[in-house]
mmCIF file of N, CA and C in Angstrom:
data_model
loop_
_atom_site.group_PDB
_atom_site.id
_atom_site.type_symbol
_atom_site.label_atom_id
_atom_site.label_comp_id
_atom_site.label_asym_id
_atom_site.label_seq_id
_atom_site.Cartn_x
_atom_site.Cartn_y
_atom_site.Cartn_z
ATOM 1 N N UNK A 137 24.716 -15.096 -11.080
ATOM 2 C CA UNK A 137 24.214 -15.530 -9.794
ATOM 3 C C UNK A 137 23.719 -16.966 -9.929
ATOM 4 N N UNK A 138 23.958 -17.684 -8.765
ATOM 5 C CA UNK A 138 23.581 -19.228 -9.160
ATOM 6 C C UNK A 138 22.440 -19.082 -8.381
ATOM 7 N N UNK A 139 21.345 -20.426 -9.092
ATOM 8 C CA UNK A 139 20.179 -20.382 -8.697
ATOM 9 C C UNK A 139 19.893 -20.744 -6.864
ATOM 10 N N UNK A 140 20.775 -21.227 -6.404
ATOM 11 C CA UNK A 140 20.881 -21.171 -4.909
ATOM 12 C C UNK A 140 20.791 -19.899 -4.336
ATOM 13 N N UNK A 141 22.084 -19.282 -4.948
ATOM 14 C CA UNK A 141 21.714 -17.696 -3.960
ATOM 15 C C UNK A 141 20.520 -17.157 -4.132
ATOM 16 N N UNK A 142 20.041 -16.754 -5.759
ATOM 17 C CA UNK A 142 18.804 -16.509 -6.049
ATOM 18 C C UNK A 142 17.662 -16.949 -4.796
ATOM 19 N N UNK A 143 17.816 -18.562 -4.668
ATOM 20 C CA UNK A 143 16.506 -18.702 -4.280
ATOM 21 C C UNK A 143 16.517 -18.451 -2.854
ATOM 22 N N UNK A 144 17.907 -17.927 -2.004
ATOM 23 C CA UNK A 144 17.997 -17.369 -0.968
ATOM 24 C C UNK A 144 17.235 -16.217 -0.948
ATOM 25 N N UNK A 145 18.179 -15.481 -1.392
ATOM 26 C CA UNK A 145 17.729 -13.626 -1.808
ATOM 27 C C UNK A 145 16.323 -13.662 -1.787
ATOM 28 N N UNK A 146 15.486 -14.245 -3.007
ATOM 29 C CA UNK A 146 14.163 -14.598 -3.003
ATOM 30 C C UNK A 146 13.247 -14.957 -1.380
ATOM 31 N N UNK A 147 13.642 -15.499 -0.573
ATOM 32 C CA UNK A 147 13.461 -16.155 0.330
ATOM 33 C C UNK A 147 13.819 -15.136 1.523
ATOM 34 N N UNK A 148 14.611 -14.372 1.449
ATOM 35 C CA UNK A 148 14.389 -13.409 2.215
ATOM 36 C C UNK A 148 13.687 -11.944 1.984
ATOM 37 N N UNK A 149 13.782 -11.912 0.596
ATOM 38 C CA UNK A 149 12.850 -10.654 0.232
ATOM 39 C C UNK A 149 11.390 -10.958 0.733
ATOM 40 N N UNK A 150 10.973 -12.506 0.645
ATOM 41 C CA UNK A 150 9.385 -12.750 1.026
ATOM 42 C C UNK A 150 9.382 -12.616 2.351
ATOM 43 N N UNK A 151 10.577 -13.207 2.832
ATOM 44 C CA UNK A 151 10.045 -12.865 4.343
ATOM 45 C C UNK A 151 10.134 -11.813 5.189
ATOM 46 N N UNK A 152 11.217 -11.135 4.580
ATOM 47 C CA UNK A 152 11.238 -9.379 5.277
ATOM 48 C C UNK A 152 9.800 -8.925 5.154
ATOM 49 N N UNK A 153 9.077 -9.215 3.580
ATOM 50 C CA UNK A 153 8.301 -8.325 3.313
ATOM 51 C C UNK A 153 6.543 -8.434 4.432
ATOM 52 N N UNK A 154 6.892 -10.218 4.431
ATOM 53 C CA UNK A 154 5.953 -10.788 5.663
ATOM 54 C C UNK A 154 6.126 -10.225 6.608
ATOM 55 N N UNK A 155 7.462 -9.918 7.578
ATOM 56 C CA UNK A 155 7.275 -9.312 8.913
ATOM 57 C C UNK A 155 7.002 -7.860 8.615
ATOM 58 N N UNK A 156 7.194 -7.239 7.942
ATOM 59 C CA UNK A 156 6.573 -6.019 7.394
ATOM 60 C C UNK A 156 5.386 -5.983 7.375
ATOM 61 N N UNK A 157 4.255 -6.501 6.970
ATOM 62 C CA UNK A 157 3.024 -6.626 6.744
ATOM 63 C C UNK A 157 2.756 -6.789 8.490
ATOM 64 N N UNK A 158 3.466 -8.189 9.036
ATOM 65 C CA UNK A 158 2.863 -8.709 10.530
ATOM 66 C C UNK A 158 3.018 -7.258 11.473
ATOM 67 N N UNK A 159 4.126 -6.591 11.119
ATOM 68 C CA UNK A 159 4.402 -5.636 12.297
ATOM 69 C C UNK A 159 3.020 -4.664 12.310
ATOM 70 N N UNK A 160 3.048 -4.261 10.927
ATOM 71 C CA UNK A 160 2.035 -3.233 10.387
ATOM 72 C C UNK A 160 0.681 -3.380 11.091
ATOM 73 N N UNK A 161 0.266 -4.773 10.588
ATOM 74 C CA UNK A 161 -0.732 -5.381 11.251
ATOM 75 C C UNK A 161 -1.190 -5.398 12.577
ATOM 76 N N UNK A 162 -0.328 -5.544 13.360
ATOM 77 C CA UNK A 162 -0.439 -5.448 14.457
ATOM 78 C C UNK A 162 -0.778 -3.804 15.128
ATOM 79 N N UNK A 163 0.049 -3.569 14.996
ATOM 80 C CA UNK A 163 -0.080 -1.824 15.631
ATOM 81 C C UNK A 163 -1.114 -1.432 14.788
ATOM 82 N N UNK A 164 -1.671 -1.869 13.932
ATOM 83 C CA UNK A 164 -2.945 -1.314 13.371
ATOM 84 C C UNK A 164 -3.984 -1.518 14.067
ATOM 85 N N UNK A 165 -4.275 -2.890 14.875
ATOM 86 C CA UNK A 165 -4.879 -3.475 15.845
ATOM 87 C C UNK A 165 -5.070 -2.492 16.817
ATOM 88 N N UNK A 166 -3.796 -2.105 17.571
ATOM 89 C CA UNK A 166 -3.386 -2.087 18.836
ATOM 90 C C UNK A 166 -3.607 -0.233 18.761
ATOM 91 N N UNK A 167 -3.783 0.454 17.471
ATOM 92 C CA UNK A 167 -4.415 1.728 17.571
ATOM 93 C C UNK A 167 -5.558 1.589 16.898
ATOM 94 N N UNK A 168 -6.602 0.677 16.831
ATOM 95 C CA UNK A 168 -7.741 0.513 16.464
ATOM 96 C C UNK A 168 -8.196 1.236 15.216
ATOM 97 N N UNK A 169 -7.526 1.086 14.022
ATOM 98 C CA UNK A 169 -8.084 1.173 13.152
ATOM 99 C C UNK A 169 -8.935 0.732 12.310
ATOM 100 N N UNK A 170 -9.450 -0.258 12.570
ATOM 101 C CA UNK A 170 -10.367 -1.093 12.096
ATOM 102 C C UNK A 170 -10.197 -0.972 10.334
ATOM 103 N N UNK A 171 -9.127 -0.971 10.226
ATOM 104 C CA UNK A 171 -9.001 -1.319 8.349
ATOM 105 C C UNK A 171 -7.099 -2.138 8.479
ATOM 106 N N UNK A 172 -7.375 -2.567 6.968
ATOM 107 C CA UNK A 172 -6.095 -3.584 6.777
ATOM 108 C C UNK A 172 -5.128 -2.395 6.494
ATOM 109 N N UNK A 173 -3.903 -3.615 6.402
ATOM 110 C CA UNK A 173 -2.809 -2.717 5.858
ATOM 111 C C UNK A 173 -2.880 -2.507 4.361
ATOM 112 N N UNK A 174 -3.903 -3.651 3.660
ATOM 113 C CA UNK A 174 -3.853 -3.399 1.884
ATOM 114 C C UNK A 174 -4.958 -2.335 2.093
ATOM 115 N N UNK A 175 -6.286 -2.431 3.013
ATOM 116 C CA UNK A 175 -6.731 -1.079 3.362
ATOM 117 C C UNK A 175 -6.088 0.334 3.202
ATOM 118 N N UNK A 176 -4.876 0.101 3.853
ATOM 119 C CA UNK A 176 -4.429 1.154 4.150
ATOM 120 C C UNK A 176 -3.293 1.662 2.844
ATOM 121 N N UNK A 177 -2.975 0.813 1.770
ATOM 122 C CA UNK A 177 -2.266 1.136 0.940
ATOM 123 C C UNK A 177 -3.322 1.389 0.426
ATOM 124 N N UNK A 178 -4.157 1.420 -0.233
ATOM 125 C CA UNK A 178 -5.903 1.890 -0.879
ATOM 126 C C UNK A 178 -5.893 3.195 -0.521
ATOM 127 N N UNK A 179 -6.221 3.496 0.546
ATOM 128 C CA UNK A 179 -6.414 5.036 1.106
ATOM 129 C C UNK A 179 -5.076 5.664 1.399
ATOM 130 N N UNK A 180 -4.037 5.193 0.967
ATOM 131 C CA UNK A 180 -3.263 6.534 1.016
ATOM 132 C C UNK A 180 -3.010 6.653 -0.198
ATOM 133 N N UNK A 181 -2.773 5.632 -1.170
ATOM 134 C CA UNK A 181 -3.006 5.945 -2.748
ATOM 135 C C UNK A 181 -3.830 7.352 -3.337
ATOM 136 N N UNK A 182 -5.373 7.218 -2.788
ATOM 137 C CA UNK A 182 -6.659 7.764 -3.038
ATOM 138 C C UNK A 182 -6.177 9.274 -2.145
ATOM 139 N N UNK A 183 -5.760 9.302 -1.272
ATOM 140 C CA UNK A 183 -4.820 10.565 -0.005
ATOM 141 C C UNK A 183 -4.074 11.336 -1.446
ATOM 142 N N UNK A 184 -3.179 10.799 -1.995
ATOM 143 C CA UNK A 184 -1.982 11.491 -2.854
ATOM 144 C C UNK A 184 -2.797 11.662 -4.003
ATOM 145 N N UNK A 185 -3.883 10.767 -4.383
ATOM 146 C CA UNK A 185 -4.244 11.026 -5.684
ATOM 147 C C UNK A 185 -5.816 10.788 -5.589
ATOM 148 N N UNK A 186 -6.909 11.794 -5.380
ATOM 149 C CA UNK A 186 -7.473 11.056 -4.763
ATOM 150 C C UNK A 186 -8.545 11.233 -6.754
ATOM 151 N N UNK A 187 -9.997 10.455 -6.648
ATOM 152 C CA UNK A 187 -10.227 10.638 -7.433
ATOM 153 C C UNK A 187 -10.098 9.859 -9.117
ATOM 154 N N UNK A 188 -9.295 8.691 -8.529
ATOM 155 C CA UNK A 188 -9.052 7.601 -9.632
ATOM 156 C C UNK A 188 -9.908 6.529 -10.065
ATOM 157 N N UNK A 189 -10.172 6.404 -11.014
ATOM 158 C CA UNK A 189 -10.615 5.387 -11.784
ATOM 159 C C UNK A 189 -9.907 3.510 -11.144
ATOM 160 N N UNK A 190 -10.915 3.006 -10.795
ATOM 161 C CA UNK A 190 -10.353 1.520 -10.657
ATOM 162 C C UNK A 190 -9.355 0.582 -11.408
ATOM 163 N N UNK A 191 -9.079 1.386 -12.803
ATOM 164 C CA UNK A 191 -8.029 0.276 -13.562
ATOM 165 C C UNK A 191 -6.740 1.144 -12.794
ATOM 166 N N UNK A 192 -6.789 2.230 -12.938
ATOM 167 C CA UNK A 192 -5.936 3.446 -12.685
ATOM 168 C C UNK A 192 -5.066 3.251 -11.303
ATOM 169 N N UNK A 193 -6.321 3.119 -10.004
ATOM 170 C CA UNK A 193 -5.623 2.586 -8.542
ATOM 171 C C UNK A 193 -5.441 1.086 -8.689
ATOM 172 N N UNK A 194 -5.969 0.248 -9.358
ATOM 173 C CA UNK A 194 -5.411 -1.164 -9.486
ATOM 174 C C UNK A 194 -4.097 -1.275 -9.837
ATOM 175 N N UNK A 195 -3.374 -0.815 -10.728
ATOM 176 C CA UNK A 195 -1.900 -0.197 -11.956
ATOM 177 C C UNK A 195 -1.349 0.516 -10.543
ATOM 178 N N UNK A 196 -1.146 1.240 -9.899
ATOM 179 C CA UNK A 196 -0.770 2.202 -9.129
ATOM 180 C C UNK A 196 -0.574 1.172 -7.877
ATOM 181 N N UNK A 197 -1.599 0.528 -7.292
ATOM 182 C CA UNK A 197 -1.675 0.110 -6.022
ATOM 183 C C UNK A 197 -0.967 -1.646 -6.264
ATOM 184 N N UNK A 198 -0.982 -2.034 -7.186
ATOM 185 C CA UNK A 198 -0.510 -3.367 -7.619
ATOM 186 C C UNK A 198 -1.267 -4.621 -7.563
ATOM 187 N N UNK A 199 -2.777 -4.155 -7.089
ATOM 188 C CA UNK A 199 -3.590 -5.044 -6.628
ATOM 189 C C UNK A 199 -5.002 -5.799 -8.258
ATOM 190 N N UNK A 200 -5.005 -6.310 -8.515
ATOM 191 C CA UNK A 200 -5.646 -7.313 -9.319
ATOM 192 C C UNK A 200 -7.159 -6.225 -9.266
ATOM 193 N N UNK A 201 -8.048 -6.337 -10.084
ATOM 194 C CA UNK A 201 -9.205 -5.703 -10.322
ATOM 195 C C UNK A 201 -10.117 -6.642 -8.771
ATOM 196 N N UNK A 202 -10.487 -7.985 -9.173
ATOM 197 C CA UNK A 202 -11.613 -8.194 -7.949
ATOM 198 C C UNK A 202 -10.846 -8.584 -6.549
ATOM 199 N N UNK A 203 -9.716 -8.259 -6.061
ATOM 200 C CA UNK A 203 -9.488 -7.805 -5.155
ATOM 201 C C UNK A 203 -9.799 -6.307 -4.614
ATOM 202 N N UNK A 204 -9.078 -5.871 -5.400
ATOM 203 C CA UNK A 204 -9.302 -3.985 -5.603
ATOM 204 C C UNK A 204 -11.054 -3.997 -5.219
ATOM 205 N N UNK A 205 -11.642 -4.524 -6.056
ATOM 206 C CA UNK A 205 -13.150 -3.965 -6.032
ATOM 207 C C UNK A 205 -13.408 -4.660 -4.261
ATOM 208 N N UNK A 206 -13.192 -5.737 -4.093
ATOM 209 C CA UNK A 206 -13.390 -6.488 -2.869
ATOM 210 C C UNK A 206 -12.883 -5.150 -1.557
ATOM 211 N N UNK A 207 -11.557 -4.534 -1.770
ATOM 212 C CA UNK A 207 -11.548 -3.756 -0.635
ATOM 213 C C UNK A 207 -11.862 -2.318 -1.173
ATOM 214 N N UNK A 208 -12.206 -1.924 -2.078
ATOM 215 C CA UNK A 208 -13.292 -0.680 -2.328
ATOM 216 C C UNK A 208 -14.506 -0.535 -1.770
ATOM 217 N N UNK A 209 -15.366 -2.128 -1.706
ATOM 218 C CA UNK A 209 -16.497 -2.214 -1.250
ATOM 219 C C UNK A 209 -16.116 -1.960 0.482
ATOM 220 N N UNK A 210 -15.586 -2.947 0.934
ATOM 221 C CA UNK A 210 -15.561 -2.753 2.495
ATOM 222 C C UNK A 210 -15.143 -1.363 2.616
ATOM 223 N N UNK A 211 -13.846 -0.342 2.054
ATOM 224 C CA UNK A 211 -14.113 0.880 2.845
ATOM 225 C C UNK A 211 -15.451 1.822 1.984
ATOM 226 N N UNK A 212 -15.883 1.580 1.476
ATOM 227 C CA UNK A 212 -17.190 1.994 1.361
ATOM 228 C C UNK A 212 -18.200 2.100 2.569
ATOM 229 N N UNK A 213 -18.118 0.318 2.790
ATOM 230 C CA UNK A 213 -19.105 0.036 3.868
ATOM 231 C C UNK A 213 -18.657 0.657 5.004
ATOM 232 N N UNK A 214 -17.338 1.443 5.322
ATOM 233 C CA UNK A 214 -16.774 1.907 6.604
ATOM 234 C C UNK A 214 -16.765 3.805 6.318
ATOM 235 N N UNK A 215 -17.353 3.936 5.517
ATOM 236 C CA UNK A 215 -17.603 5.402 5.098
ATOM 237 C C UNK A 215 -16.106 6.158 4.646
ATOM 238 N N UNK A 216 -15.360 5.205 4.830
ATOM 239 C CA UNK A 216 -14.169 5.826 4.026
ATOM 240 C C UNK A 216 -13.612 6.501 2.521
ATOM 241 N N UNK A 217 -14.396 6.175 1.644
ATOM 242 C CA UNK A 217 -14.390 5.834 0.448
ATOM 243 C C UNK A 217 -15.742 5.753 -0.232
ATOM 244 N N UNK A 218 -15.954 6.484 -1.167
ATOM 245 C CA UNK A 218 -17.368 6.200 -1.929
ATOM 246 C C UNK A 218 -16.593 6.385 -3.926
ATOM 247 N N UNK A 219 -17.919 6.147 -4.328
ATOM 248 C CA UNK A 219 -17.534 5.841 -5.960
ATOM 249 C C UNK A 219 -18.662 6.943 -6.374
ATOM 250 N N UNK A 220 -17.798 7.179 -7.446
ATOM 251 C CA UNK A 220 -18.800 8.375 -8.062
ATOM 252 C C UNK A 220 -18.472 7.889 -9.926
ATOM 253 N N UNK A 221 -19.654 8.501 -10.262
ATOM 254 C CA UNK A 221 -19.557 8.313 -12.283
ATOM 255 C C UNK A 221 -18.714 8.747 -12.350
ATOM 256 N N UNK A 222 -18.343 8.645 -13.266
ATOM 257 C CA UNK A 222 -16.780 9.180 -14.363
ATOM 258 C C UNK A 222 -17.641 10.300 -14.833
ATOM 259 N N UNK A 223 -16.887 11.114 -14.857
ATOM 260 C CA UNK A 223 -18.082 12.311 -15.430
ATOM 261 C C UNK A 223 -18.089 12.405 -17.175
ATOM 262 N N UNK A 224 -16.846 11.540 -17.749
ATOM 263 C CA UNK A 224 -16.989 11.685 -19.516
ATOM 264 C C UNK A 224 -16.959 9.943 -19.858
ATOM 265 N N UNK A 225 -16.930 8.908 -18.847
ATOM 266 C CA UNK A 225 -17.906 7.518 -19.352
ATOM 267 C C UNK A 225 -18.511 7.169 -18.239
ATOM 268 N N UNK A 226 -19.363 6.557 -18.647
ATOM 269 C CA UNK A 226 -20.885 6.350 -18.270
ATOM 270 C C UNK A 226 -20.844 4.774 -17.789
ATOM 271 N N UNK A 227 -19.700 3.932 -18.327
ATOM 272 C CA UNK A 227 -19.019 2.777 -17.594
ATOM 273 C C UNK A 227 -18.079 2.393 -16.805
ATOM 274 N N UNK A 228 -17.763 3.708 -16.283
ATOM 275 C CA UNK A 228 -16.815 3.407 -15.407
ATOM 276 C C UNK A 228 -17.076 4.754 -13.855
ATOM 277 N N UNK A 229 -15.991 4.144 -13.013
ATOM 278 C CA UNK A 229 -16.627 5.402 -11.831
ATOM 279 C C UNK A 229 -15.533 5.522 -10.978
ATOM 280 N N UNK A 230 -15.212 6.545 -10.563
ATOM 281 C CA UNK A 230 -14.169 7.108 -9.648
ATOM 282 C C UNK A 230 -14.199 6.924 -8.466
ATOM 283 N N UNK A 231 -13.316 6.383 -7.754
ATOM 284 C CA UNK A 231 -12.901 6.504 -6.083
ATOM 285 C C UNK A 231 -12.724 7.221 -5.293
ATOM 286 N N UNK A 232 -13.065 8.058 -4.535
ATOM 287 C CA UNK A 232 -12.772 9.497 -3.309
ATOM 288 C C UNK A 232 -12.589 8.534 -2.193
ATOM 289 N N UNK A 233 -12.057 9.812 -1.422
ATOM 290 C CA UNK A 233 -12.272 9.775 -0.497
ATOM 291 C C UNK A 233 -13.080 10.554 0.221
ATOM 292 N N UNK A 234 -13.880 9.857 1.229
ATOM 293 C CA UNK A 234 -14.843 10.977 1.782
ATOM 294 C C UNK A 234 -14.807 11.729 2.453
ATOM 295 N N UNK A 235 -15.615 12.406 3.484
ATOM 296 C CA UNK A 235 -14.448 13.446 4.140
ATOM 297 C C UNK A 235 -14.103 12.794 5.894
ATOM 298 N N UNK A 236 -14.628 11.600 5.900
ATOM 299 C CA UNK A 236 -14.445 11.247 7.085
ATOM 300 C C UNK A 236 -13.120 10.434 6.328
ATOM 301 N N UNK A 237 -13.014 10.152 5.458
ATOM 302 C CA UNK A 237 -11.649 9.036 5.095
ATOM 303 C C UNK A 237 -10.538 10.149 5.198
ATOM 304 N N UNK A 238 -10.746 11.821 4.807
ATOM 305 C CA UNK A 238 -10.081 12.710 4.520
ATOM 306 C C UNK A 238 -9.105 12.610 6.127
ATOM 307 N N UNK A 239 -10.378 12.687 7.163
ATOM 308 C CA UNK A 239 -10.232 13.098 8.277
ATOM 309 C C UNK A 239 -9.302 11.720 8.919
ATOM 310 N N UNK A 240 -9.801 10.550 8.596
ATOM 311 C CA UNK A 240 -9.134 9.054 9.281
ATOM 312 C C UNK A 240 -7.789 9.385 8.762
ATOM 313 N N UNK A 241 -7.605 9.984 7.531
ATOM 314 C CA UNK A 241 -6.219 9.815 6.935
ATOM 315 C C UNK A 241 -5.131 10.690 7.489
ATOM 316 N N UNK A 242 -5.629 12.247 8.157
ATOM 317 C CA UNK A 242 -4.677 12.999 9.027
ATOM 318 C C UNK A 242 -4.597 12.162 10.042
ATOM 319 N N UNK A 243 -5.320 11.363 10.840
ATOM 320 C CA UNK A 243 -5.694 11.076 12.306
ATOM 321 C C UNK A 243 -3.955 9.841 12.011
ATOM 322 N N UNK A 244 -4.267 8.702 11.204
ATOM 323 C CA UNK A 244 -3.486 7.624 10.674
ATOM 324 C C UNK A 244 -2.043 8.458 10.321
ATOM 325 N N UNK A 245 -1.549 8.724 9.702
ATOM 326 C CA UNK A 245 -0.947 8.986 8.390
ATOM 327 C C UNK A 245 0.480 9.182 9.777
ATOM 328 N N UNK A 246 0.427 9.947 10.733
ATOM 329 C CA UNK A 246 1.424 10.003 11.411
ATOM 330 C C UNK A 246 1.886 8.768 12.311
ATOM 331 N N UNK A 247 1.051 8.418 12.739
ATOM 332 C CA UNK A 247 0.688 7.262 13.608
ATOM 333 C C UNK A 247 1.870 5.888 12.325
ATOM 334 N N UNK A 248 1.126 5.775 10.523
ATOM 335 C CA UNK A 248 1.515 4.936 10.134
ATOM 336 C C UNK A 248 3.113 4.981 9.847
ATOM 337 N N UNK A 249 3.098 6.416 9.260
ATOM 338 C CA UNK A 249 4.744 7.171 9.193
ATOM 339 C C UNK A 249 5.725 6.314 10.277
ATOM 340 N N UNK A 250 4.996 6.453 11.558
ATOM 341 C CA UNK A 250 6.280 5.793 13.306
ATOM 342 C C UNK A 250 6.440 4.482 12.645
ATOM 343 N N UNK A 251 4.989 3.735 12.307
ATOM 344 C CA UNK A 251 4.931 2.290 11.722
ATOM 345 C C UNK A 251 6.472 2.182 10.964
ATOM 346 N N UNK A 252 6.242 2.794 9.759
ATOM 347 C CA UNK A 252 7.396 2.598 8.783
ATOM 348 C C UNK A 252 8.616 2.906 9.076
ATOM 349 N N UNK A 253 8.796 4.226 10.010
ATOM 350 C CA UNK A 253 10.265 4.257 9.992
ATOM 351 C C UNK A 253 10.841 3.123 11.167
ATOM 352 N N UNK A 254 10.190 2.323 11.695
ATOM 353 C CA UNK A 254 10.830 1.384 12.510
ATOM 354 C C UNK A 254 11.564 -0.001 12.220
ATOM 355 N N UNK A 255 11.600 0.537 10.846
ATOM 356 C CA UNK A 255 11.867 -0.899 9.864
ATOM 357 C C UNK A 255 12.917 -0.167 9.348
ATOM 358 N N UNK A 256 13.381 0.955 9.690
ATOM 359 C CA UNK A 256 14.863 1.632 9.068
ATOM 360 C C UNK A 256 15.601 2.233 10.014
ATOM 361 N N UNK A 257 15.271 2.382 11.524
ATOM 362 C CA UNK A 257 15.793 2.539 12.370
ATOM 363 C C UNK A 257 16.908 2.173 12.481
ATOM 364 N N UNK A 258 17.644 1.197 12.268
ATOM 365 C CA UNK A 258 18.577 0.581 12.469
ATOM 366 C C UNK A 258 19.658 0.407 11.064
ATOM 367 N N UNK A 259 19.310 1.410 10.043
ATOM 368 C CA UNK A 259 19.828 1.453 8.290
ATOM 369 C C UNK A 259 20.527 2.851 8.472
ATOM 370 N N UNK A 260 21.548 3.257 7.811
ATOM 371 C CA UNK A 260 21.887 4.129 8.133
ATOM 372 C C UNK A 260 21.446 4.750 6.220
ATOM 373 N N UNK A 261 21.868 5.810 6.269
ATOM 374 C CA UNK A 261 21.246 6.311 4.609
ATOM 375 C C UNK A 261 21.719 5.866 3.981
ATOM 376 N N UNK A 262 23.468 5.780 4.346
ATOM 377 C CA UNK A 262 23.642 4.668 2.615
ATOM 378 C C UNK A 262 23.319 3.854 2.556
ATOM 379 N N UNK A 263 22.954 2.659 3.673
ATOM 380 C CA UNK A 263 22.026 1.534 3.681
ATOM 381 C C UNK A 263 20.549 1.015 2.545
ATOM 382 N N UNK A 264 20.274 2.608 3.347
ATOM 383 C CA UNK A 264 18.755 2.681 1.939
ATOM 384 C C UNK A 264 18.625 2.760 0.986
ATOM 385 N N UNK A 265 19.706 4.586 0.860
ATOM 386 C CA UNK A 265 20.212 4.362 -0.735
ATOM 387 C C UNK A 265 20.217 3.198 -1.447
ATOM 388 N N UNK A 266 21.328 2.592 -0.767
ATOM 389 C CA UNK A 266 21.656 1.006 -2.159
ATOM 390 C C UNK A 266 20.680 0.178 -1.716
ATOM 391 N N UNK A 267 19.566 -0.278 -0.946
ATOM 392 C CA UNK A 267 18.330 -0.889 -1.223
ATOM 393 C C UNK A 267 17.614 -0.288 -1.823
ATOM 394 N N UNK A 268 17.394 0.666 -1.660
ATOM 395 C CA UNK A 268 16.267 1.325 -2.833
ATOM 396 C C UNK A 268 16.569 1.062 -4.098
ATOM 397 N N UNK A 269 18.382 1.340 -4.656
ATOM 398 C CA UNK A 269 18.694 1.079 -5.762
ATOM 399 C C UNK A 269 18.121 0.103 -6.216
ATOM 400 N N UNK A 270 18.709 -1.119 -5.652
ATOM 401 C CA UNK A 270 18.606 -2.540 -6.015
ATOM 402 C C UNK A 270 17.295 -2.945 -6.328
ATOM 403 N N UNK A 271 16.541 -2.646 -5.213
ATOM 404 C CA UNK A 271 15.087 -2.908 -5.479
ATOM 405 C C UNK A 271 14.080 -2.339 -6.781
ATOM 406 N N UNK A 272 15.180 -1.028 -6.768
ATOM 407 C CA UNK A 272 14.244 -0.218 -8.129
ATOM 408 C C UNK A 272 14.607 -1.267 -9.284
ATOM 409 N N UNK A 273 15.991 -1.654 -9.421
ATOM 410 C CA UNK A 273 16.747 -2.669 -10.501
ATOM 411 C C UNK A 273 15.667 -3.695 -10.226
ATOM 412 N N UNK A 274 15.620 -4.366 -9.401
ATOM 413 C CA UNK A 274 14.577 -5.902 -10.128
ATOM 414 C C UNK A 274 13.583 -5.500 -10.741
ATOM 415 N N UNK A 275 12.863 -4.544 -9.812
ATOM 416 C CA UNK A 275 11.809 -3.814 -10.158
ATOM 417 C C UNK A 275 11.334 -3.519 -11.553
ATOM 418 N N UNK A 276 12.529 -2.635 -11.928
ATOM 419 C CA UNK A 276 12.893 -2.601 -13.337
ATOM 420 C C UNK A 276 13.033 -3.336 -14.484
ATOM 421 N N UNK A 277 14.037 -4.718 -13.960
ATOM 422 C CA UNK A 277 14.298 -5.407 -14.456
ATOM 423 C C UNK A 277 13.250 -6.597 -14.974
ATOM 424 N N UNK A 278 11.921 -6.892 -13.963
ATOM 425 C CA UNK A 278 10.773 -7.266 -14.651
ATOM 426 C C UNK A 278 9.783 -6.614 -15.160
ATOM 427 N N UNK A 279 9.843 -5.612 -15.554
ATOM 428 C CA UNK A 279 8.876 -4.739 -15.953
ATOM 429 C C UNK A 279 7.860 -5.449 -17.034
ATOM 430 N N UNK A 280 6.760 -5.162 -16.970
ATOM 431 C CA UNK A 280 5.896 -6.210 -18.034
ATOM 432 C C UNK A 280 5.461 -5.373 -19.312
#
C-alpha cells in the first residue's frame, strides 16, 4: 500500500469515527442523558462486567488512567457509579455500578442500541462481516 492511500484510509477511519461520536452525542442530548458518550462506554463496560479494578476498565475501555479516573469521578458525582476497596489490596478499589446506574443502564441501553444500529442501516451483513474483519486485522496488527 502506498503511503497516499494509507493516509487516505487513515483519514477516513478518523472521520467516520468523528461522525460516530457527533451523532451519538447528539441524541444523547436530545434524550437527556446528562452523561458523555466516553460516559457511556464507562458504564456499559461496568453493565457487562461490573466490579473492576481501574487498571482493569482502563485496558478494557482503552482510556489512559487520569482520564479514566477524571470520568469515574463525575459519574460518581451523578450517583451512577461508586468505588469500593478491593477486598484482598488495600491500594487499590473497585468500580460498581450503583443501583440507580443499574437502573439508568436498562432505561439507556435500548434507546443507545437504535443509536448504533443507524450507522449500519444501510450495510448489508457481508458488508460488516468484512469490516469487522479488517478492523480486527489492524487491530491486531498493532497490538502492543
Amino acid at each position: 500500500m502506498t503511503s497516499e492511500k494509507f493516509g487516505t484510509y487513515s483519514y477516513l477511519l478518523d472521520r467516520t469515527s468523528r461522525r460516530i461520536k457527533q451523532f451519538a452525542t447528539q441524541r444523547f442530548k436530545e434524550a437527556n442523558f446528562d452523561i458523555t458518550v466516553d460516559q457511556w462506554h464507562i458504564l456499559k463496560h461496568l453493565d457487562i462486567n461490573n466490579d473492576k479494578n481501574q487498571s482493569d476498565l482502563a485496558e478494557l475501555t482503552g482510556k489512559d488512567h487520569p482520564t479514566l479516573t477524571r470520568i469515574i469521578d463525575l459519574l460518581c458525582k451523578k450517583n451512577l457509579t461508586q468505588r469500593k476497596q478491593h477486598p484482598t489490596d488495600r491500594r487499590s478499589f473497585l468500580v460498581t455500578l450503583t443501583a440507580n446506574g443499574e437502573e439508568k443502564m436498562k432505561q439507556w441501553t435500548p434507546i443507545v442500541t437504535n443509536i448504533r444500529m443507524k450507522a449500519w442501516e444501510n450495510l448489508s451483513e457481508k458488508d460488516y462481516n468484512d469490516l469487522k474483519r479488517i478492523l480486527d486485522t489492524i487491530y491486531q496488527t498493532l497490538e502492543i
